[in-house]
Amino acid sequence: DAGVIQSPRHEVTEMGQEVTLRCKPISGHDYLFWYRQTMMRGLELLIYFNNNVPIDDSGMPEDRFSAKMPNASFSTLKIQPSEPRDSAVYFCASSDPDVEGYTFGSGTRLTVV
Amino acid sequence: QKEVEQNSGPLSVPEGAIASLNCTYSDRGSQSFFWYRQYSGKSPELIMSIYSNGDKEDGRFTAQLNKASQYVSLLIRDSQPSDSATYLCAAGGQNFVFGPGTRLSVLP
């Protein structure tokens, strides 16, 4: 398996633009997580899905952030409009209840200027 | 709200020494704990898990759990420069809560 695949690896955008981050979880994993990592706040959970259904989105910072999982092999995290304070590394991770721990994707480094 | 605390470091140890990384957690209901290693610019990777009180060994790594004290630790024996990374402690459940990480530097 190729692991958790995220795209793009790097994204530089101007303030006010829409940004869409993409994730393909490991096949067969029924949990998918979106995390954001910054130096100041560490690794923060934004939202997670179980069997494509959002379970907890309490970590989503505000209405500018939205996430979808239309099927078991694809999820998006959208920021509209983007702001400089959204600059961070965004990780997607997936897990299977029968396998311990999460597997993280390589992350998307977002810079909003 | 579940919280996981770690010293941010950096923790510097000489090559060949034992590195000791510590973590405390707030939720007494947490049943599973994980240590992740994160190299600079890379994603976290799972290195150890522990569920029961006591020690669990895997190669040069030993995880220790004390649920009464709400304390988890990771010992790295015979530390190598390649162990230099940030180590993240996580308390499990349906979703993990990660600590801020401890930066370890192993000096040749």
JSON list of C-alpha atoms in Angstrom, two decimals:
[
{"chain": "A", "resi": 1, "resn": "ASP", "atom": "CA", "xyz": [0.00, 0.00, 0.00]},
{"chain": "A", "resi": 2, "resn": "ALA", "atom": "CA", "xyz": [1.26, 3.49, -0.84]},
{"chain": "A", "resi": 3, "resn": "GLY", "atom": "CA", "xyz": [0.25, 4.83, 2.55]},
{"chain": "A", "resi": 4, "resn": "VAL", "atom": "CA", "xyz": [-1.79, 7.96, 3.17]},
{"chain": "A", "resi": 5, "resn": "ILE", "atom": "CA", "xyz": [-1.43, 10.27, 0.19]},
{"chain": "A", "resi": 6, "resn": "GLN", "atom": "CA", "xyz": [-1.81, 14.01, 0.51]},
{"chain": "A", "resi": 7, "resn": "SER", "atom": "CA", "xyz": [-1.73, 16.70, -2.13]},
{"chain": "A", "resi": 8, "resn": "PRO", "atom": "CA", "xyz": [-0.36, 19.18, -2.76]},
{"chain": "A", "resi": 9, "resn": "ARG", "atom": "CA", "xyz": [2.87, 18.92, -0.75]},
{"chain": "A", "resi": 10, "resn": "HIS", "atom": "CA", "xyz": [3.28, 22.68, -0.72]},
{"chain": "A", "resi": 11, "resn": "GLU", "atom": "CA", "xyz": [0.76, 25.44, -1.31]},
{"chain": "A", "resi": 12, "resn": "VAL", "atom": "CA", "xyz": [1.43, 29.15, -1.37]},
{"chain": "A", "resi": 13, "resn": "THR", "atom": "CA", "xyz": [-1.60, 31.35, -1.76]},
{"chain": "A", "resi": 14, "resn": "GLU", "atom": "CA", "xyz": [-2.67, 34.92, -1.25]},
{"chain": "A", "resi": 15, "resn": "MET", "atom": "CA", "xyz": [-4.89, 35.98, 1.58]},
{"chain": "A", "resi": 16, "resn": "GLY", "atom": "CA", "xyz": [-8.54, 35.70, 0.66]},
{"chain": "A", "resi": 17, "resn": "GLN", "atom": "CA", "xyz": [-8.09, 32.85, -1.79]},
{"chain": "A", "resi": 18, "resn": "GLU", "atom": "CA", "xyz": [-9.72, 29.46, -1.45]},
{"chain": "A", "resi": 19, "resn": "VAL", "atom": "CA", "xyz": [-7.45, 26.55, -0.61]},
{"chain": "A", "resi": 20, "resn": "THR", "atom": "CA", "xyz": [-8.31, 22.87, -0.98]},
{"chain": "A", "resi": 21, "resn": "LEU", "atom": "CA", "xyz": [-6.19, 20.13, 0.55]},
{"chain": "A", "resi": 22, "resn": "ARG", "atom": "CA", "xyz": [-6.68, 16.53, -0.49]},
{"chain": "A", "resi": 23, "resn": "CYS", "atom": "CA", "xyz": [-6.19, 13.19, 1.18]},
{"chain": "A", "resi": 24, "resn": "LYS", "atom": "CA", "xyz": [-6.43, 9.55, 0.15]},
{"chain": "A", "resi": 25, "resn": "PRO", "atom": "CA", "xyz": [-6.43, 7.24, 3.17]},
{"chain": "A", "resi": 26, "resn": "ILE", "atom": "CA", "xyz": [-5.04, 3.74, 3.29]},
{"chain": "A", "resi": 27, "resn": "SER", "atom": "CA", "xyz": [-7.47, 1.31, 1.72]},
{"chain": "A", "resi": 28, "resn": "GLY", "atom": "CA", "xyz": [-9.57, -0.40, 4.36]},
{"chain": "A", "resi": 29, "resn": "HIS", "atom": "CA", "xyz": [-8.95, 2.18, 7.06]},
{"chain": "A", "resi": 30, "resn": "ASP", "atom": "CA", "xyz": [-12.31, 3.44, 8.28]},
{"chain": "A", "resi": 31, "resn": "TYR", "atom": "CA", "xyz": [-11.10, 6.42, 10.32]},
{"chain": "A", "resi": 32, "resn": "LEU", "atom": "CA", "xyz": [-9.69, 9.57, 8.78]},
{"chain": "A", "resi": 33, "resn": "PHE", "atom": "CA", "xyz": [-8.27, 12.52, 10.70]},
{"chain": "A", "resi": 34, "resn": "TRP", "atom": "CA", "xyz": [-7.21, 16.03, 9.75]},
{"chain": "A", "resi": 35, "resn": "TYR", "atom": "CA", "xyz": [-4.56, 17.64, 11.94]},
{"chain": "A", "resi": 36, "resn": "ARG", "atom": "CA", "xyz": [-2.84, 21.01, 11.79]},
{"chain": "A", "resi": 37, "resn": "GLN", "atom": "CA", "xyz": [0.68, 21.51, 13.15]},
{"chain": "A", "resi": 38, "resn": "THR", "atom": "CA", "xyz": [2.32, 24.79, 14.07]},
{"chain": "A", "resi": 39, "resn": "MET", "atom": "CA", "xyz": [5.28, 25.62, 16.26]},
{"chain": "A", "resi": 40, "resn": "MET", "atom": "CA", "xyz": [3.08, 27.51, 18.68]},
{"chain": "A", "resi": 41, "resn": "ARG", "atom": "CA", "xyz": [0.19, 25.06, 19.03]},
{"chain": "A", "resi": 42, "resn": "GLY", "atom": "CA", "xyz": [1.69, 21.71, 18.11]},
{"chain": "A", "resi": 43, "resn": "LEU", "atom": "CA", "xyz": [-0.47, 19.04, 16.52]},
{"chain": "A", "resi": 44, "resn": "GLU", "atom": "CA", "xyz": [-4.15, 19.93, 16.74]},
{"chain": "A", "resi": 45, "resn": "LEU", "atom": "CA", "xyz": [-7.04, 17.72, 15.67]},
{"chain": "A", "resi": 46, "resn": "LEU", "atom": "CA", "xyz": [-9.38, 19.58, 13.34]},
{"chain": "A", "resi": 47, "resn": "ILE", "atom": "CA", "xyz": [-11.94, 16.93, 12.42]},
{"chain": "A", "resi": 48, "resn": "TYR", "atom": "CA", "xyz": [-12.26, 13.19, 12.07]},
{"chain": "A", "resi": 49, "resn": "PHE", "atom": "CA", "xyz": [-14.48, 10.84, 10.12]},
{"chain": "A", "resi": 50, "resn": "ASN", "atom": "CA", "xyz": [-15.62, 7.29, 10.68]},
{"chain": "A", "resi": 51, "resn": "ASN", "atom": "CA", "xyz": [-16.93, 5.42, 7.64]},
{"chain": "A", "resi": 52, "resn": "ASN", "atom": "CA", "xyz": [-17.09, 8.74, 5.75]},
{"chain": "A", "resi": 53, "resn": "VAL", "atom": "CA", "xyz": [-19.27, 10.38, 8.42]},
{"chain": "A", "resi": 54, "resn": "PRO", "atom": "CA", "xyz": [-17.90, 13.39, 10.35]},
{"chain": "A", "resi": 55, "resn": "ILE", "atom": "CA", "xyz": [-17.79, 12.45, 14.02]},
{"chain": "A", "resi": 56, "resn": "ASP", "atom": "CA", "xyz": [-16.18, 15.42, 15.73]},
{"chain": "A", "resi": 57, "resn": "ASP", "atom": "CA", "xyz": [-15.47, 18.77, 14.10]},
{"chain": "A", "resi": 58, "resn": "SER", "atom": "CA", "xyz": [-15.03, 20.72, 17.32]},
{"chain": "A", "resi": 59, "resn": "GLY", "atom": "CA", "xyz": [-11.41, 21.42, 16.40]},
{"chain": "A", "resi": 60, "resn": "MET", "atom": "CA", "xyz": [-12.29, 23.26, 13.21]},
{"chain": "A", "resi": 61, "resn": "PRO", "atom": "CA", "xyz": [-11.21, 26.81, 14.05]},
{"chain": "A", "resi": 62, "resn": "GLU", "atom": "CA", "xyz": [-14.05, 28.68, 12.38]},
{"chain": "A", "resi": 63, "resn": "ASP", "atom": "CA", "xyz": [-16.58, 28.64, 9.59]},
{"chain": "A", "resi": 64, "resn": "ARG", "atom": "CA", "xyz": [-13.88, 29.35, 7.03]},
{"chain": "A", "resi": 65, "resn": "PHE", "atom": "CA", "xyz": [-12.83, 25.71, 7.39]},
{"chain": "A", "resi": 66, "resn": "SER", "atom": "CA", "xyz": [-14.84, 22.84, 5.99]},
{"chain": "A", "resi": 67, "resn": "ALA", "atom": "CA", "xyz": [-14.09, 19.16, 5.38]},
{"chain": "A", "resi": 68, "resn": "LYS", "atom": "CA", "xyz": [-15.79, 16.48, 3.36]},
{"chain": "A", "resi": 69, "resn": "MET", "atom": "CA", "xyz": [-15.37, 12.79, 2.77]},
{"chain": "A", "resi": 70, "resn": "PRO", "atom": "CA", "xyz": [-17.54, 11.86, -0.20]},
{"chain": "A", "resi": 71, "resn": "ASN", "atom": "CA", "xyz": [-16.27, 8.27, -0.27]},
{"chain": "A", "resi": 72, "resn": "ALA", "atom": "CA", "xyz": [-13.94, 5.91, 1.56]},
{"chain": "A", "resi": 73, "resn": "SER", "atom": "CA", "xyz": [-10.92, 6.83, -0.55]},
{"chain": "A", "resi": 74, "resn": "PHE", "atom": "CA", "xyz": [-11.00, 10.62, -0.62]},
{"chain": "A", "resi": 75, "resn": "SER", "atom": "CA", "xyz": [-11.31, 13.58, 1.70]},
{"chain": "A", "resi": 76, "resn": "THR", "atom": "CA", "xyz": [-10.85, 17.33, 1.30]},
{"chain": "A", "resi": 77, "resn": "LEU", "atom": "CA", "xyz": [-10.16, 20.15, 3.71]},
{"chain": "A", "resi": 78, "resn": "LYS", "atom": "CA", "xyz": [-11.14, 23.55, 2.36]},
{"chain": "A", "resi": 79, "resn": "ILE", "atom": "CA", "xyz": [-10.29, 26.98, 3.69]},
{"chain": "A", "resi": 80, "resn": "GLN", "atom": "CA", "xyz": [-12.27, 29.88, 2.26]},
{"chain": "A", "resi": 81, "resn": "PRO", "atom": "CA", "xyz": [-11.19, 32.65, 2.55]},
{"chain": "A", "resi": 82, "resn": "SER", "atom": "CA", "xyz": [-7.64, 31.89, 3.66]},
{"chain": "A", "resi": 83, "resn": "GLU", "atom": "CA", "xyz": [-5.76, 34.09, 6.11]},
{"chain": "A", "resi": 84, "resn": "PRO", "atom": "CA", "xyz": [-2.05, 34.34, 7.02]},
{"chain": "A", "resi": 85, "resn": "ARG", "atom": "CA", "xyz": [-2.73, 32.74, 10.41]},
{"chain": "A", "resi": 86, "resn": "ASP", "atom": "CA", "xyz": [-3.83, 29.59, 8.59]},
{"chain": "A", "resi": 87, "resn": "SER", "atom": "CA", "xyz": [-0.21, 29.00, 7.57]},
{"chain": "A", "resi": 88, "resn": "ALA", "atom": "CA", "xyz": [0.75, 25.61, 8.97]},
{"chain": "A", "resi": 89, "resn": "VAL", "atom": "CA", "xyz": [1.42, 22.01, 8.02]},
{"chain": "A", "resi": 90, "resn": "TYR", "atom": "CA", "xyz": [-1.81, 20.10, 7.57]},
{"chain": "A", "resi": 91, "resn": "PHE", "atom": "CA", "xyz": [-1.65, 16.35, 8.08]},
{"chain": "A", "resi": 92, "resn": "CYS", "atom": "CA", "xyz": [-4.15, 13.72, 7.16]},
{"chain": "A", "resi": 93, "resn": "ALA", "atom": "CA", "xyz": [-4.02, 10.40, 9.00]},
{"chain": "A", "resi": 94, "resn": "SER", "atom": "CA", "xyz": [-6.00, 7.20, 8.79]},
{"chain": "A", "resi": 95, "resn": "SER", "atom": "CA", "xyz": [-6.48, 4.23, 11.07]},
{"chain": "A", "resi": 96, "resn": "ASP", "atom": "CA", "xyz": [-8.07, 0.83, 11.35]},
{"chain": "A", "resi": 97, "resn": "PRO", "atom": "CA", "xyz": [-9.49, -0.33, 14.71]},
{"chain": "A", "resi": 98, "resn": "ASP", "atom": "CA", "xyz": [-7.61, -3.62, 14.29]},
{"chain": "A", "resi": 99, "resn": "VAL", "atom": "CA", "xyz": [-4.27, -1.91, 13.77]},
{"chain": "A", "resi": 100, "resn": "GLU", "atom": "CA", "xyz": [-2.82, 0.26, 16.48]},
{"chain": "A", "resi": 101, "resn": "GLY", "atom": "CA", "xyz": [-1.95, 3.86, 15.95]},
{"chain": "A", "resi": 102, "resn": "TYR", "atom": "CA", "xyz": [-2.47, 6.23, 13.10]},
{"chain": "A", "resi": 103, "resn": "THR", "atom": "CA", "xyz": [-0.61, 6.41, 9.82]},
{"chain": "A", "resi": 104, "resn": "PHE", "atom": "CA", "xyz": [0.10, 9.95, 8.75]},
{"chain": "A", "resi": 105, "resn": "GLY", "atom": "CA", "xyz": [0.42, 11.33, 5.27]},
{"chain": "A", "resi": 106, "resn": "SER", "atom": "CA", "xyz": [3.39, 13.47, 4.28]},
{"chain": "A", "resi": 107, "resn": "GLY", "atom": "CA", "xyz": [1.49, 16.66, 5.01]},
{"chain": "A", "resi": 108, "resn": "THR", "atom": "CA", "xyz": [0.70, 19.83, 3.08]},
{"chain": "A", "resi": 109, "resn": "ARG", "atom": "CA", "xyz": [2.71, 22.90, 3.99]},
{"chain": "A", "resi": 110, "resn": "LEU", "atom": "CA", "xyz": [0.38, 25.85, 3.52]},
{"chain": "A", "resi": 111, "resn": "THR", "atom": "CA", "xyz": [1.67, 29.39, 3.36]},
{"chain": "A", "resi": 112, "resn": "VAL", "atom": "CA", "xyz": [-0.82, 32.24, 3.10]},
{"chain": "A", "resi": 113, "resn": "VAL", "atom": "CA", "xyz": [0.76, 35.57, 2.20]},
{"chain": "B", "resi": 1, "resn": "GLN", "atom": "CA", "xyz": [-10.74, 18.27, 27.87]},
{"chain": "B", "resi": 2, "resn": "LYS", "atom": "CA", "xyz": [-7.97, 15.72, 27.53]},
{"chain": "B", "resi": 3, "resn": "GLU", "atom": "CA", "xyz": [-4.47, 17.17, 27.76]},
{"chain": "B", "resi": 4, "resn": "VAL", "atom": "CA", "xyz": [-1.04, 15.68, 27.28]},
{"chain": "B", "resi": 5, "resn": "GLU", "atom": "CA", "xyz": [2.01, 17.49, 28.59]},
{"chain": "B", "resi": 6, "resn": "GLN", "atom": "CA", "xyz": [5.66, 17.10, 27.67]},
{"chain": "B", "resi": 7, "resn": "ASN", "atom": "CA", "xyz": [8.80, 19.09, 28.24]},
{"chain": "B", "resi": 8, "resn": "SER", "atom": "CA", "xyz": [9.58, 20.81, 24.96]},
{"chain": "B", "resi": 9, "resn": "GLY", "atom": "CA", "xyz": [13.32, 20.39, 25.38]},
{"chain": "B", "resi": 10, "resn": "PRO", "atom": "CA", "xyz": [15.66, 20.36, 23.72]},
{"chain": "B", "resi": 11, "resn": "LEU", "atom": "CA", "xyz": [17.00, 17.34, 25.51]},
{"chain": "B", "resi": 12, "resn": "SER", "atom": "CA", "xyz": [20.63, 16.77, 24.63]},
{"chain": "B", "resi": 13, "resn": "VAL", "atom": "CA", "xyz": [22.38, 13.49, 25.33]},
{"chain": "B", "resi": 14, "resn": "PRO", "atom": "CA", "xyz": [25.74, 12.13, 24.17]},
{"chain": "B", "resi": 15, "resn": "GLU", "atom": "CA", "xyz": [25.86, 9.27, 21.71]},
{"chain": "B", "resi": 16, "resn": "GLY", "atom": "CA", "xyz": [25.54, 5.93, 23.47]},
{"chain": "B", "resi": 17, "resn": "ALA", "atom": "CA", "xyz": [23.71, 7.33, 26.49]},
{"chain": "B", "resi": 18, "resn": "ILE", "atom": "CA", "xyz": [20.13, 6.64, 27.58]},
{"chain": "B", "resi": 19, "resn": "ALA", "atom": "CA", "xyz": [17.60, 9.29, 26.58]},
{"chain": "B", "resi": 20, "resn": "SER", "atom": "CA", "xyz": [14.57, 9.58, 28.86]},
{"chain": "B", "resi": 21, "resn": "LEU", "atom": "CA", "xyz": [11.45, 11.29, 27.56]},
{"chain": "B", "resi": 22, "resn": "ASN", "atom": "CA", "xyz": [8.48, 11.96, 29.82]},
{"chain": "B", "resi": 23, "resn": "CYS", "atom": "CA", "xyz": [4.79, 12.67, 29.36]},
{"chain": "B", "resi": 24, "resn": "THR", "atom": "CA", "xyz": [1.81, 13.24, 31.66]},
{"chain": "B", "resi": 25, "resn": "TYR", "atom": "CA", "xyz": [-1.84, 13.07, 30.75]},
{"chain": "B", "resi": 26, "resn": "SER", "atom": "CA", "xyz": [-4.98, 14.47, 32.31]},
{"chain": "B", "resi": 27, "resn": "ASP", "atom": "CA", "xyz": [-7.71, 11.97, 31.41]},
{"chain": "B", "resi": 28, "resn": "ARG", "atom": "CA", "xyz": [-7.74, 9.03, 33.82]},
{"chain": "B", "resi": 29, "resn": "GLY", "atom": "CA", "xyz": [-10.00, 7.21, 31.35]},
{"chain": "B", "resi": 30, "resn": "SER", "atom": "CA", "xyz": [-7.29, 7.03, 28.70]},
{"chain": "B", "resi": 31, "resn": "GLN", "atom": "CA", "xyz": [-6.38, 3.40, 28.07]},
{"chain": "B", "resi": 32, "resn": "SER", "atom": "CA", "xyz": [-3.80, 3.52, 25.31]},
{"chain": "B", "resi": 33, "resn": "PHE", "atom": "CA", "xyz": [-0.68, 5.55, 24.80]},
{"chain": "B", "resi": 34, "resn": "PHE", "atom": "CA", "xyz": [1.61, 6.03, 21.87]},
{"chain": "B", "resi": 35, "resn": "TRP", "atom": "CA", "xyz": [5.01, 7.47, 21.11]},
{"chain": "B", "resi": 36, "resn": "TYR", "atom": "CA", "xyz": [5.61, 9.00, 17.70]},
{"chain": "B", "resi": 37, "resn": "ARG", "atom": "CA", "xyz": [8.89, 10.20, 16.27]},
{"chain": "B", "resi": 38, "resn": "GLN", "atom": "CA", "xyz": [8.93, 13.17, 13.94]},
{"chain": "B", "resi": 39, "resn": "TYR", "atom": "CA", "xyz": [12.02, 14.17, 12.00]},
{"chain": "B", "resi": 40, "resn": "SER", "atom": "CA", "xyz": [12.24, 17.80, 10.93]},
{"chain": "B", "resi": 41, "resn": "GLY", "atom": "CA", "xyz": [10.05, 18.41, 7.91]},
{"chain": "B", "resi": 42, "resn": "LYS", "atom": "CA", "xyz": [8.56, 14.92, 8.02]},
{"chain": "B", "resi": 43, "resn": "SER", "atom": "CA", "xyz": [5.35, 13.39, 9.30]},
{"chain": "B", "resi": 44, "resn": "PRO", "atom": "CA", "xyz": [5.01, 11.62, 12.67]},
{"chain": "B", "resi": 45, "resn": "GLU", "atom": "CA", "xyz": [5.70, 7.90, 12.64]},
{"chain": "B", "resi": 46, "resn": "LEU", "atom": "CA", "xyz": [4.60, 5.43, 15.30]},
{"chain": "B", "resi": 47, "resn": "ILE", "atom": "CA", "xyz": [7.43, 3.85, 17.26]},
{"chain": "B", "resi": 48, "resn": "MET", "atom": "CA", "xyz": [5.82, 2.42, 20.41]},
{"chain": "B", "resi": 49, "resn": "SER", "atom": "CA", "xyz": [2.46, 1.77, 21.99]},
{"chain": "B", "resi": 50, "resn": "ILE", "atom": "CA", "xyz": [1.62, 0.77, 25.55]},
{"chain": "B", "resi": 51, "resn": "TYR", "atom": "CA", "xyz": [-1.67, -0.18, 27.16]},
{"chain": "B", "resi": 52, "resn": "SER", "atom": "CA", "xyz": [-0.82, -1.77, 30.52]},
{"chain": "B", "resi": 53, "resn": "ASN", "atom": "CA", "xyz": [1.07, -0.57, 33.57]},
{"chain": "B", "resi": 54, "resn": "GLY", "atom": "CA", "xyz": [4.73, -1.45, 33.51]},
{"chain": "B", "resi": 55, "resn": "ASP", "atom": "CA", "xyz": [7.36, -1.65, 30.83]},
{"chain": "B", "resi": 56, "resn": "LYS", "atom": "CA", "xyz": [7.25, -2.63, 27.19]},
{"chain": "B", "resi": 57, "resn": "GLU", "atom": "CA", "xyz": [10.48, -3.15, 25.31]},
{"chain": "B", "resi": 58, "resn": "ASP", "atom": "CA", "xyz": [11.13, -3.06, 21.56]},
{"chain": "B", "resi": 59, "resn": "GLY", "atom": "CA", "xyz": [14.75, -3.09, 20.56]},
{"chain": "B", "resi": 60, "resn": "ARG", "atom": "CA", "xyz": [16.47, -0.02, 21.97]},
{"chain": "B", "resi": 61, "resn": "PHE", "atom": "CA", "xyz": [13.14, 1.50, 23.00]},
{"chain": "B", "resi": 62, "resn": "THR", "atom": "CA", "xyz": [11.29, 0.94, 26.29]},
{"chain": "B", "resi": 63, "resn": "ALA", "atom": "CA", "xyz": [7.93, 2.50, 27.02]},
{"chain": "B", "resi": 64, "resn": "GLN", "atom": "CA", "xyz": [6.79, 2.78, 30.62]},
{"chain": "B", "resi": 65, "resn": "LEU", "atom": "CA", "xyz": [3.27, 3.45, 31.86]},
{"chain": "B", "resi": 66, "resn": "ASN", "atom": "CA", "xyz": [2.08, 4.32, 35.36]},
{"chain": "B", "resi": 67, "resn": "LYS", "atom": "CA", "xyz": [-1.67, 4.89, 35.29]},
{"chain": "B", "resi": 68, "resn": "ALA", "atom": "CA", "xyz": [-1.85, 5.81, 38.99]},
{"chain": "B", "resi": 69, "resn": "SER", "atom": "CA", "xyz": [0.52, 8.70, 38.36]},
{"chain": "B", "resi": 70, "resn": "GLN", "atom": "CA", "xyz": [-0.83, 9.36, 34.85]},
{"chain": "B", "resi": 71, "resn": "TYR", "atom": "CA", "xyz": [2.68, 9.18, 33.54]},
{"chain": "B", "resi": 72, "resn": "VAL", "atom": "CA", "xyz": [4.20, 7.71, 30.40]},
{"chain": "B", "resi": 73, "resn": "SER", "atom": "CA", "xyz": [7.86, 7.61, 29.49]},
{"chain": "B", "resi": 74, "resn": "LEU", "atom": "CA", "xyz": [10.08, 6.49, 26.65]},
{"chain": "B", "resi": 75, "resn": "LEU", "atom": "CA", "xyz": [13.65, 5.35, 27.18]},
{"chain": "B", "resi": 76, "resn": "ILE", "atom": "CA", "xyz": [16.04, 5.13, 24.26]},
{"chain": "B", "resi": 77, "resn": "ARG", "atom": "CA", "xyz": [19.13, 3.05, 25.03]},
{"chain": "B", "resi": 78, "resn": "ASP", "atom": "CA", "xyz": [22.42, 3.46, 23.20]},
{"chain": "B", "resi": 79, "resn": "SER", "atom": "CA", "xyz": [21.19, 6.72, 21.65]},
{"chain": "B", "resi": 80, "resn": "GLN", "atom": "CA", "xyz": [22.38, 7.42, 18.13]},
{"chain": "B", "resi": 81, "resn": "PRO", "atom": "CA", "xyz": [22.59, 10.71, 16.23]},
{"chain": "B", "resi": 82, "resn": "SER", "atom": "CA", "xyz": [19.86, 9.29, 13.97]},
{"chain": "B", "resi": 83, "resn": "ASP", "atom": "CA", "xyz": [17.52, 9.35, 16.99]},
{"chain": "B", "resi": 84, "resn": "SER", "atom": "CA", "xyz": [17.64, 13.15, 16.95]},
{"chain": "B", "resi": 85, "resn": "ALA", "atom": "CA", "xyz": [14.04, 14.14, 16.34]},
{"chain": "B", "resi": 86, "resn": "THR", "atom": "CA", "xyz": [10.94, 15.40, 18.11]},
{"chain": "B", "resi": 87, "resn": "TYR", "atom": "CA", "xyz": [9.11, 12.74, 20.11]},
{"chain": "B", "resi": 88, "resn": "LEU", "atom": "CA", "xyz": [5.36, 13.11, 20.46]},
{"chain": "B", "resi": 89, "resn": "CYS", "atom": "CA", "xyz": [3.38, 11.41, 23.19]},
{"chain": "B", "resi": 90, "resn": "ALA", "atom": "CA", "xyz": [-0.29, 10.67, 22.46]},
{"chain": "B", "resi": 91, "resn": "ALA", "atom": "CA", "xyz": [-3.18, 9.48, 24.59]},
{"chain": "B", "resi": 92, "resn": "GLY", "atom": "CA", "xyz": [-5.48, 7.23, 22.59]},
{"chain": "B", "resi": 93, "resn": "GLY", "atom": "CA", "xyz": [-9.18, 6.75, 22.31]},
{"chain": "B", "resi": 94, "resn": "GLN", "atom": "CA", "xyz": [-11.41, 7.33, 19.31]},
{"chain": "B", "resi": 95, "resn": "ASN", "atom": "CA", "xyz": [-9.14, 10.24, 18.53]},
{"chain": "B", "resi": 96, "resn": "PHE", "atom": "CA", "xyz": [-5.65, 10.84, 19.79]},
{"chain": "B", "resi": 97, "resn": "VAL", "atom": "CA", "xyz": [-4.56, 13.83, 21.83]},
{"chain": "B", "resi": 98, "resn": "PHE", "atom": "CA", "xyz": [-0.93, 14.69, 21.19]},
{"chain": "B", "resi": 99, "resn": "GLY", "atom": "CA", "xyz": [1.49, 16.42, 23.47]},
{"chain": "B", "resi": 100, "resn": "PRO", "atom": "CA", "xyz": [3.61, 19.29, 22.17]},
{"chain": "B", "resi": 101, "resn": "GLY", "atom": "CA", "xyz": [6.62, 17.02, 21.69]},
{"chain": "B", "resi": 102, "resn": "THR", "atom": "CA", "xyz": [10.11, 16.89, 23.12]},
{"chain": "B", "resi": 103, "resn": "ARG", "atom": "CA", "xyz": [13.00, 17.72, 20.85]},
{"chain": "B", "resi": 104, "resn": "LEU", "atom": "CA", "xyz": [15.88, 15.25, 21.35]},
{"chain": "B", "resi": 105, "resn": "SER", "atom": "CA", "xyz": [19.39, 15.95, 20.18]},
{"chain": "B", "resi": 106, "resn": "VAL", "atom": "CA", "xyz": [21.95, 13.13, 20.32]},
{"chain": "B", "resi": 107, "resn": "LEU", "atom": "CA", "xyz": [25.45, 14.54, 20.15]},
{"chain": "B", "resi": 108, "resn": "PRO", "atom": "CA", "xyz": [28.18, 12.51, 18.39]}
]
